[in-house]
Amino acid sequence: MHLSDIILLSQEDTERATTDIAAIVQSFSLTSPLGALRYGRIPLAELKQWITKGVRADLEHESQYPRITQLGTDEFGLNIERYESLVIEDLDLQPLSSPVDQQLAPNHGQIVAHASFLYHPSNEKRQSSDKIGKEPAISSEANQTNDLPSSGHGELHRYWNQAVETALESEFGDLHCFEVRELSVLAPSHWRKGIASTLLTWIFPFADRIGVPVVLAATPAGYPLYLKHGFVQVSGKNGIVECDMAQWGGSGIHRHVLMSRAPAKQE
């Protein structure tokens, strides 16, 4: 295992990155009881195709916005939404992208971890995305048109995604903050190697510099990691989002926990 430094994705990286990131998502998509209930009946080839389409849509959506790394240096200031996608590669592994994409971007390994961060301006000062001089942004629900294959549990899939997004919007929608939209590592080969921590903590200096929290919805697998890095559960009715899987043909309770990390005091 020979891990790269953090790599910031650009719009030109979308095609080569999509296949590798989709493989990461698929590697853990069936590992939780909720994932198995939602996706377990989908043939693997069809599941791969669906995940790949969704990853590509997300990356294309994010690419339409200013970068978090340009916060404070470009003309858009603090009042416009921003994204940043970062990856870590294993240089001992060949990328899964097409030979053509590999030729266009030589000397890359396989992407084994991916993080996506969203910057939320304060609500009262937020500017419309059409002020950034780009094409109008796709809906924030970039995957609305990517319907789950019919063999999946579509009703449960839509219910759970909506439940989590509604809780996030209710709790953090008006908040000036950074949000962790995605943090994923290739399972199980690259778990517990410190890779997720490397990606997660990348955003902290940006949040600390302008004095805003970092927020997220923690999965059961990610919850201990976030506690380790100073996140705490938010109080109130939105603090825990639950799914009683018995209502959907499964068993047990699946929970996501809304969490927030306060900015560190600047010296």
Short mmCIF file of N, CA and C in Angstrom, two decimals, residues 8 37 39 70 74 87 97 111 123 127-128 155 158 163 170 189 199-200 211 231 248 265:
data_model
loop_
_atom_site.label_atom_id
_atom_site.label_comp_id
_atom_site.label_asym_id
_atom_site.label_seq_id
_atom_site.Cartn_x
_atom_site.Cartn_y
_atom_site.Cartn_z
N LEU A 8 -6.98 17.20 -4.86
CA LEU A 8 -8.22 17.95 -5.07
C LEU A 8 -8.72 17.68 -6.48
N LEU A 37 -30.99 -4.33 2.88
CA LEU A 37 -32.44 -4.30 2.65
C LEU A 37 -32.77 -3.45 1.43
N TYR A 39 -30.60 -2.60 -1.18
CA TYR A 39 -29.91 -2.92 -2.43
C TYR A 39 -29.64 -4.41 -2.65
N GLN A 70 -10.60 28.29 -2.64
CA GLN A 70 -10.49 29.68 -3.11
C GLN A 70 -11.23 30.67 -2.21
N ASP A 74 -10.93 34.52 -4.15
CA ASP A 74 -11.62 34.84 -5.39
C ASP A 74 -12.63 35.96 -5.15
N VAL A 87 -9.62 13.29 -2.86
CA VAL A 87 -9.43 11.85 -2.90
C VAL A 87 -8.03 11.51 -2.43
N SER A 97 -10.56 3.10 -14.15
CA SER A 97 -11.09 3.85 -15.28
C SER A 97 -10.61 3.27 -16.60
N ILE A 111 -8.16 5.38 -6.89
CA ILE A 111 -8.74 6.17 -5.80
C ILE A 111 -9.35 5.21 -4.78
N ASN A 123 -27.46 32.33 6.06
CA ASN A 123 -28.67 32.35 5.23
C ASN A 123 -29.08 33.76 4.81
N GLN A 127 -26.13 34.42 -1.53
CA GLN A 127 -26.40 34.89 -2.88
C GLN A 127 -26.81 33.72 -3.76
N SER A 128 -27.61 34.02 -4.78
CA SER A 128 -28.02 33.00 -5.73
C SER A 128 -26.82 32.51 -6.52
N GLU A 155 -39.04 2.24 -2.39
CA GLU A 155 -39.82 3.01 -1.43
C GLU A 155 -38.99 3.32 -0.18
N ARG A 158 -36.16 5.92 -1.05
CA ARG A 158 -36.63 7.30 -1.11
C ARG A 158 -36.98 7.83 0.28
N ALA A 163 -35.66 11.40 4.71
CA ALA A 163 -35.63 11.59 6.16
C ALA A 163 -34.32 12.24 6.61
N SER A 170 -33.49 20.90 8.35
CA SER A 170 -34.16 21.49 9.51
C SER A 170 -33.16 21.98 10.55
N SER A 189 -10.40 -3.28 2.58
CA SER A 189 -8.94 -3.28 2.45
C SER A 189 -8.27 -2.03 3.00
N LEU A 199 -8.72 12.75 5.50
CA LEU A 199 -9.65 13.52 4.68
C LEU A 199 -10.55 14.41 5.54
N LEU A 200 -11.06 13.88 6.64
CA LEU A 200 -11.98 14.64 7.48
C LEU A 200 -11.34 15.90 8.03
N GLY A 211 -14.34 30.74 11.81
CA GLY A 211 -15.11 30.60 13.03
C GLY A 211 -16.47 29.98 12.88
N PHE A 231 -16.50 15.98 17.31
CA PHE A 231 -17.91 16.20 16.98
C PHE A 231 -18.78 15.77 18.16
N TRP A 248 -40.30 -2.25 6.91
CA TRP A 248 -39.93 -2.36 5.50
C TRP A 248 -39.50 -3.77 5.14
N LYS A 265 -10.58 27.82 18.76
CA LYS A 265 -10.24 29.23 18.97
C LYS A 265 -8.90 29.54 18.32
#
